[in-house]
XYZ file of C-alpha atoms in Angstrom:
543
model
C 90.421 104.333 139.050
C 93.342 104.786 141.446
C 93.290 108.025 143.445
C 96.207 110.464 143.356
C 97.108 109.789 146.975
C 97.155 105.997 146.541
C 100.452 104.240 145.786
C 100.527 103.024 142.196
C 101.939 99.587 141.667
C 104.876 99.112 139.325
C 102.896 96.509 137.386
C 100.013 98.895 136.665
C 102.370 101.719 135.700
C 104.266 99.332 133.433
C 101.040 98.144 131.793
C 99.947 101.738 131.249
C 103.317 102.570 129.660
C 103.007 99.588 127.303
C 99.489 100.744 126.387
C 100.745 104.248 125.620
C 103.594 102.983 123.449
C 101.286 100.576 121.644
C 98.581 103.145 120.887
C 101.154 105.687 119.676
C 102.746 103.032 117.445
C 99.344 102.190 115.939
C 98.658 105.884 115.267
C 102.070 106.235 113.621
C 101.543 103.203 111.379
C 98.122 104.499 110.374
C 99.573 107.913 109.606
C 102.165 106.305 107.308
C 99.502 104.317 105.484
C 97.099 107.228 105.101
C 99.876 109.562 103.901
C 101.056 107.089 101.284
C 97.570 106.424 100.002
C 96.695 110.128 99.854
C 99.898 110.919 97.954
C 99.366 108.168 95.397
C 95.596 107.718 95.105
C 94.241 111.273 95.068
C 95.386 112.154 91.542
C 96.068 110.398 88.195
C 99.328 108.466 87.915
C 101.999 109.011 85.222
C 101.815 106.763 82.178
C 103.753 103.499 82.464
C 107.041 103.127 80.613
C 107.275 99.440 79.686
C 104.444 99.326 77.079
C 106.358 101.776 74.868
C 109.754 100.033 74.933
C 109.133 98.118 71.706
C 109.425 94.432 70.864
C 112.966 94.222 72.161
C 112.323 95.955 75.463
C 108.772 95.239 76.577
C 108.704 92.023 78.651
C 106.208 89.284 77.867
C 103.580 88.727 80.573
C 101.491 85.611 81.145
C 98.252 86.510 82.946
C 96.611 83.650 84.848
C 93.015 84.117 86.001
C 91.537 81.271 88.094
C 87.750 81.157 87.739
C 85.048 79.484 89.768
C 81.356 80.271 89.423
C 79.631 83.438 88.246
C 81.036 86.192 90.413
C 79.406 89.658 90.377
C 80.365 91.475 87.164
C 82.504 88.536 86.093
C 82.430 89.485 82.414
C 83.652 93.048 83.054
C 86.402 91.813 85.364
C 87.700 89.277 82.844
C 87.273 91.669 79.917
C 89.517 94.204 81.673
C 92.409 91.795 81.011
C 91.925 92.288 77.262
C 91.618 96.078 77.512
C 95.027 96.692 79.047
C 97.199 99.303 77.326
C 99.979 96.782 76.895
C 101.203 95.405 73.557
C 98.905 92.563 72.518
C 101.872 90.590 71.216
C 103.400 90.685 74.690
C 100.423 89.185 76.506
C 99.396 85.583 77.035
C 96.086 85.144 78.859
C 94.955 81.897 80.467
C 91.435 81.639 81.909
C 91.473 78.610 84.206
C 88.362 76.688 85.236
C 87.862 73.313 86.892
C 85.246 71.915 84.524
C 83.234 72.803 81.449
C 80.206 72.292 83.682
C 81.156 75.309 85.763
C 78.438 77.984 85.280
C 81.140 80.501 84.392
C 82.384 78.484 81.408
C 79.988 80.035 78.826
C 81.042 83.493 79.979
C 84.703 82.586 79.466
C 83.863 81.491 75.936
C 82.055 84.768 75.286
C 84.990 86.818 76.568
C 87.351 85.044 74.179
C 84.963 85.468 71.250
C 84.541 89.175 72.009
C 88.300 89.789 72.008
C 89.820 87.941 69.034
C 93.453 88.248 68.104
C 94.862 87.622 71.590
C 97.094 84.762 72.641
C 94.392 83.562 75.013
C 92.755 80.267 75.851
C 90.587 78.519 78.407
C 92.415 75.841 80.381
C 90.159 73.234 82.003
C 91.565 71.440 85.033
C 89.877 68.182 84.025
C 92.004 68.220 80.852
C 95.293 68.711 82.712
C 97.568 65.789 81.689
C 99.299 65.882 85.066
C 96.016 65.141 86.839
C 94.165 63.071 84.248
C 94.767 60.856 81.259
C 97.737 58.640 80.439
C 100.506 59.174 82.953
C 98.424 61.557 85.041
C 96.855 61.005 88.435
C 94.439 63.080 90.476
C 96.794 62.854 93.478
C 99.783 64.320 91.645
C 98.852 67.649 93.243
C 97.605 68.477 96.711
C 94.065 69.580 97.517
C 94.510 73.346 97.224
C 91.819 74.101 94.604
C 93.344 77.345 93.406
C 96.754 75.785 92.759
C 95.168 72.804 90.996
C 93.213 75.253 88.861
C 96.294 77.259 87.844
C 98.959 74.549 87.664
C 98.780 73.898 83.919
C 98.679 77.598 83.066
C 101.818 78.147 85.108
C 103.634 75.227 83.477
C 102.695 76.428 79.972
C 103.430 80.121 80.633
C 105.191 82.077 77.901
C 107.903 84.486 78.889
C 109.159 84.881 82.435
C 106.680 87.267 84.054
C 103.675 85.663 85.739
C 100.693 87.788 86.771
C 98.053 85.952 88.822
C 94.757 87.836 89.071
C 91.614 86.507 90.726
C 88.590 86.252 88.438
C 86.583 88.785 90.500
C 89.172 91.561 90.130
C 88.819 94.441 87.678
C 92.089 95.885 86.325
C 92.771 99.431 85.224
C 94.078 99.865 81.687
C 97.546 100.979 82.794
C 97.968 98.405 85.545
C 99.989 95.919 83.482
C 102.544 98.538 82.506
C 102.907 99.873 86.046
C 103.248 96.389 87.505
C 105.970 95.555 84.983
C 107.689 98.916 85.561
C 107.920 98.254 89.291
C 108.959 94.614 88.948
C 111.637 95.267 86.328
C 112.802 98.709 87.446
C 111.800 100.716 84.349
C 111.786 104.463 84.984
C 110.956 107.530 82.890
C 113.394 108.664 80.235
C 115.165 105.300 79.912
C 116.209 105.437 83.557
C 116.436 102.253 85.614
C 115.695 101.631 89.266
C 116.294 98.601 91.457
C 113.931 95.821 90.313
C 111.698 93.864 92.674
C 111.208 90.138 93.120
C 107.451 90.476 93.653
C 104.894 93.260 93.105
C 101.209 93.566 93.909
C 98.232 95.947 94.007
C 96.071 97.394 96.768
C 92.805 95.388 96.925
C 89.582 97.367 97.262
C 86.014 96.079 97.501
C 83.020 97.931 96.049
C 79.610 96.706 97.224
C 77.278 97.175 94.281
C 73.529 96.847 93.791
C 72.717 93.167 93.686
C 71.312 91.476 90.585
C 70.118 87.976 89.972
C 73.142 85.969 88.790
C 71.115 83.813 86.417
C 69.680 86.923 84.778
C 73.127 88.467 84.604
C 74.482 85.406 82.847
C 71.524 85.379 80.448
C 72.138 89.042 79.635
C 75.782 88.374 78.859
C 75.096 85.430 76.598
C 72.036 86.811 74.805
C 72.207 88.908 71.677
C 69.326 90.994 72.967
C 69.450 93.302 75.956
C 67.938 91.686 79.008
C 66.855 93.820 81.953
C 68.625 92.710 85.094
C 66.158 92.455 87.970
C 67.407 93.816 91.248
C 66.892 91.829 94.379
C 64.526 93.247 96.998
C 65.891 95.656 99.596
C 68.009 93.634 101.977
C 67.863 93.650 105.755
C 70.605 94.035 108.313
C 71.646 90.391 108.003
C 72.296 90.806 104.260
C 74.855 93.616 104.496
C 78.027 91.527 104.488
C 79.263 93.196 101.319
C 79.078 96.596 102.977
C 81.111 95.283 105.930
C 83.690 93.796 103.566
C 83.886 97.085 101.673
C 84.412 98.940 104.942
C 87.135 96.601 106.172
C 89.107 96.705 102.936
C 88.922 100.507 102.629
C 89.771 101.359 106.245
C 91.800 99.091 108.521
C 93.148 96.804 105.809
C 94.080 99.567 103.361
C 95.893 101.645 105.999
C 97.963 98.856 107.485
C 98.554 97.121 104.145
C 100.011 100.322 102.716
C 102.022 101.162 105.825
C 103.632 97.734 106.160
C 104.494 97.730 102.461
C 106.026 101.175 102.874
C 108.408 100.274 105.704
C 108.924 96.775 104.203
C 109.736 95.056 107.479
C 107.859 91.877 106.543
C 105.934 90.398 103.612
C 102.337 91.622 103.574
C 100.299 90.550 100.546
C 96.823 89.428 99.529
C 96.499 87.021 96.609
C 94.281 89.214 94.439
C 96.783 90.587 91.925
C 100.429 89.523 92.167
C 103.299 89.506 89.667
C 106.636 87.713 89.888
C 109.140 85.840 87.710
C 108.618 82.179 86.891
C 112.360 81.587 86.788
C 112.674 82.909 90.342
C 109.865 80.787 91.789
C 111.062 77.643 89.993
C 114.539 78.163 91.395
C 113.356 79.081 94.889
C 111.236 75.906 95.149
C 114.202 73.685 94.242
C 115.993 72.438 97.396
C 119.179 71.830 95.422
C 119.379 75.543 94.602
C 117.699 77.189 97.593
C 119.542 76.576 100.888
C 116.596 77.652 103.053
C 114.668 74.529 101.943
C 115.236 71.032 103.243
C 115.967 67.986 101.095
C 112.516 66.571 101.898
C 110.934 69.544 100.102
C 112.013 67.926 96.833
C 108.777 65.879 96.987
C 106.622 69.002 96.768
C 107.024 69.834 93.084
C 108.297 73.087 91.579
C 106.808 76.516 91.058
C 103.133 76.779 92.017
C 102.904 73.005 92.510
C 105.223 73.373 95.506
C 102.300 74.908 97.453
C 99.478 72.570 96.400
C 99.224 70.806 99.774
C 98.867 74.030 101.717
C 96.310 76.754 102.111
C 97.154 80.464 102.219
C 99.276 79.937 99.110
C 99.482 83.676 98.429
C 101.298 84.345 101.698
C 103.507 81.263 101.325
C 104.592 82.265 97.815
C 105.304 85.819 98.918
C 107.108 84.680 102.060
C 109.347 82.241 100.176
C 110.232 84.882 97.583
C 110.890 87.372 100.394
C 113.268 85.039 102.257
C 115.044 83.557 99.242
C 118.097 84.984 97.572
C 118.250 85.170 93.778
C 121.525 83.521 92.713
C 123.347 84.578 89.550
C 122.118 83.061 86.321
C 124.374 80.271 85.013
C 124.183 81.861 81.559
C 125.097 85.334 82.789
C 128.571 86.727 82.283
C 128.167 88.899 85.377
C 130.085 87.585 88.404
C 127.304 88.529 90.831
C 123.546 88.376 90.789
C 121.354 91.365 90.059
C 120.261 93.050 93.262
C 116.524 92.798 93.813
C 114.299 94.452 96.331
C 111.823 92.126 98.014
C 108.179 93.184 97.598
C 106.770 96.306 96.008
C 103.239 97.620 96.337
C 102.362 99.490 93.140
C 100.920 102.610 94.741
C 98.110 104.224 92.794
C 97.008 100.922 91.275
C 94.017 99.186 92.830
C 92.616 95.695 92.325
C 88.888 96.429 92.433
C 86.582 93.626 93.520
C 82.845 94.218 92.991
C 80.711 92.273 95.416
C 76.955 91.867 95.735
C 74.512 89.897 97.833
C 76.991 88.899 100.551
C 75.300 88.091 103.843
C 76.682 89.025 107.232
C 77.116 85.298 107.925
C 79.196 84.944 104.740
C 81.315 87.935 105.757
C 81.911 86.461 109.213
C 82.767 83.037 107.748
C 85.220 84.649 105.333
C 86.969 86.577 108.116
C 87.075 83.493 110.366
C 88.631 81.414 107.570
C 91.175 84.154 106.851
C 92.172 84.509 110.510
C 92.448 80.777 111.153
C 94.788 80.425 108.199
C 96.812 83.542 109.082
C 97.158 82.336 112.661
C 99.877 79.895 111.609
C 101.446 82.069 108.915
C 101.931 85.291 110.892
C 101.166 84.261 114.470
C 102.405 87.389 116.243
C 100.568 89.774 113.910
C 97.381 87.743 114.320
C 97.609 87.736 118.112
C 97.988 91.527 118.358
C 95.398 92.293 115.669
C 92.584 93.318 118.087
C 94.873 96.028 119.437
C 94.957 97.868 116.110
C 91.179 98.278 115.929
C 89.657 101.581 117.138
C 87.692 100.295 120.132
C 90.575 98.367 121.726
C 93.357 100.746 120.699
C 91.406 103.731 122.082
C 90.978 101.789 125.308
C 94.764 101.409 125.537
C 95.214 105.160 125.098
C 92.529 106.174 127.585
C 93.895 103.737 130.169
C 97.423 105.081 129.722
C 96.481 108.768 129.904
C 94.446 108.314 133.088
C 96.939 105.974 134.778
C 100.474 107.224 134.128
C 101.192 109.779 136.817
C 103.690 111.812 134.761
C 101.177 112.068 131.900
C 98.350 113.121 134.222
C 100.512 115.783 135.845
C 101.466 117.343 132.525
C 98.058 117.122 130.851
C 95.889 117.595 133.883
C 93.934 114.390 133.272
C 92.033 113.203 136.369
C 92.428 109.500 137.247
C 88.697 108.764 137.037
C 86.495 106.372 135.116
C 84.662 109.346 133.681
C 87.858 110.817 132.263
C 88.807 107.464 130.825
C 85.399 107.133 129.150
C 85.605 110.677 127.764
C 89.049 110.047 126.254
C 87.864 106.736 124.791
C 84.783 108.294 123.171
C 86.823 111.232 121.837
C 89.503 108.970 120.359
C 86.977 106.657 118.724
C 85.113 109.672 117.296
C 88.267 111.188 115.798
C 89.228 107.775 114.430
C 85.806 107.428 112.840
C 85.946 110.906 111.268
C 89.392 110.203 109.814
C 88.084 106.926 108.389
C 85.118 108.771 106.889
C 87.402 111.212 105.075
C 89.799 108.428 104.122
C 87.167 106.109 102.611
C 85.640 109.002 100.660
C 89.083 109.753 99.234
C 89.678 106.139 98.203
C 86.153 105.783 96.830
C 86.799 108.589 94.369
C 89.292 106.291 92.560
C 91.093 109.303 91.147
C 94.250 107.352 90.322
C 92.341 104.931 88.058
C 92.180 105.683 84.330
C 88.682 105.713 82.905
C 87.389 105.386 79.365
C 84.246 104.254 77.571
C 84.879 100.646 78.629
C 85.195 101.353 82.351
C 82.274 99.851 84.311
C 80.367 102.044 86.735
C 81.811 100.404 89.846
C 85.336 101.383 88.732
C 84.572 104.982 87.712
C 84.732 106.276 91.263
C 82.427 108.756 92.933
C 83.838 111.852 91.192
C 82.974 110.770 87.634
C 79.613 110.891 85.934
C 77.907 107.518 85.992
C 80.149 106.215 88.751
C 79.408 105.013 92.244
C 77.922 107.321 94.854
C 79.517 108.348 98.112
C 77.854 106.640 101.039
C 75.537 108.887 103.038
C 76.987 109.526 106.476
C 74.422 107.578 108.507
C 74.589 104.680 106.057
C 78.374 104.755 106.225
C 78.366 105.071 110.031
C 76.140 102.002 110.421
C 78.587 99.943 108.338
C 81.575 101.347 110.261
C 80.056 100.561 113.652
C 78.974 97.120 112.474
C 82.429 96.266 111.157
C 84.225 97.508 114.258
C 81.747 95.888 116.663
C 82.184 92.507 114.980
C 85.998 92.701 114.807
C 86.775 91.433 118.320
C 84.082 88.694 118.443
C 85.197 87.395 115.036
C 88.841 87.393 116.125
C 88.008 85.587 119.375
C 85.981 82.912 117.604
C 88.537 82.425 114.838
C 91.801 82.524 116.754
C 90.970 81.212 120.215
C 87.979 78.917 119.707
C 88.728 76.733 116.716
C 91.155 75.454 114.085
C 88.805 74.218 111.359
C 87.748 75.919 108.149
C 85.073 75.126 105.617
C 87.009 74.408 102.432
C 85.668 72.850 99.223
C 82.403 72.133 101.016
C 84.155 70.020 103.684
C 85.568 70.658 107.139
C 89.350 70.738 107.403
C 91.644 71.217 110.338
C 94.416 73.746 109.761
C 97.734 72.401 111.028
C 100.601 74.466 112.358
C 102.574 73.977 109.125
C 99.553 75.370 107.177
C 98.724 71.983 105.675
C 95.214 70.642 106.167
C 93.568 67.385 107.162
C 89.931 66.585 106.553
C 88.014 66.177 109.811
C 87.044 62.520 110.283
C 88.929 61.341 107.181
C 91.595 58.669 107.071
C 95.140 59.711 106.419
C 96.041 60.009 102.771
C 99.475 59.944 101.164
C 101.155 63.305 101.539
C 103.116 65.334 99.051
C 104.957 67.010 101.912
C 106.600 65.166 104.784
C 104.941 67.388 107.387
C 101.508 67.521 105.819
C 98.488 65.282 106.102
C 96.234 66.196 103.222
C 92.947 65.075 101.787
C 92.744 64.192 98.110
C 89.327 65.436 97.033
C 87.479 64.544 93.871
C 88.814 66.492 90.930
C 85.344 67.587 89.876
C 84.730 69.582 93.048
C 84.628 73.215 91.936
C 84.649 75.056 95.253
C 87.468 77.527 95.596
C 88.813 79.498 98.499
C 90.029 83.067 97.982
């Protein structure tokens, strides 16, 4: 460290000042996120308004659930769609799967048979007339497997509200009503607030005890109870689910909530999102949306507009964020309704149970996410290491032991020992705050519970629910997650541009389109994209 009697260079002082400002900004953003989550997730939420508005007032919602493979607790997650406290006559439910050969297909059939009387059906991608049959062609859509899976459901949606929910997400009973309330601006006592163009939920991961998927499927489809064998105790390399749980309930939850509070930029994850079909159809039409170019007319409308690109959730949210909603041609009003951009439905969580994820799978998932995000939100991706506790605490300790005016006021010596002590203290406080914060979220107090609520969604404060992690168990996951954060970021952002997608290697281009490594160029649906047209029977999906 520089001694007090040594001249301090302007460059070092400037760097220390930047580090101080950065670390304080990170602490402020975290404080906003934690405050919002504590206010909205530590107690039950008021009942939603829209389900009680009657046939003339309750909007119709089309729920689209793309499915691939037997995810952990798939039946319970899909069944939660049919247990929503929303008028049955106002729901249309589409369960979308690539092929009848998908191992999840029998479970989809069972879900529909267990909940008769709903406007619900299974849509198989191989039966989509746009992709197959007379007049159809497999290349009519780009390679994005999730968009191809959902395209028909979107085209055949009833009503205007579209709610896309991943198959591995469990929904609380009041979530539909609260999502609609936020999107449409319904308030208590017939009051109205400014509606939103796009609303979404906070995603949370719960790592549950692993079971054999084949036995789980057999149990679901059998009339008799079948004991589900648990897998043997897993080692350190099989704790990816715990790392994913930690990431989603600490760093991601805090910054996700904070950014969606200040609303300075779109920040969404494609787990549970609701928007209007009429808006997206209009916003993907170059003749009606001035921010698009004429060449975008070749990209289709609605969801199909994004079929040649990955990271479709961010692209949809970003386009809705940047696009203005013009007045309806059938409206007598001279101006359009004012809409707010994106709204996070605080108190509502999209719960994803996970089991049996290896550390390698966790790392691969984070690498894929970062390499896609690199070209969607480049600046945020580049500064991401600075928001993690180890690096951010290093910024603070460097600043406090380097800035002369700070040292004079606080009496901090300019030594390596002082810097190490500040770093350890900051990381420890950060860790303790995260411990309290994750325990609060894990209680799931804002989620309604009834006799149909599975154990992983009951929270730690209800009988039969999940348990709080013991401190040493929790600490091991916290240290593992934080220790891997910088190496994963370095590998993903600086040392590669390829992702494993649909079982093949693809290079992610700067416009977020993809090209298969080693493949010949294929005709493109977008002028700037070079895309691969995979076989329609490939069932791999990227979340």
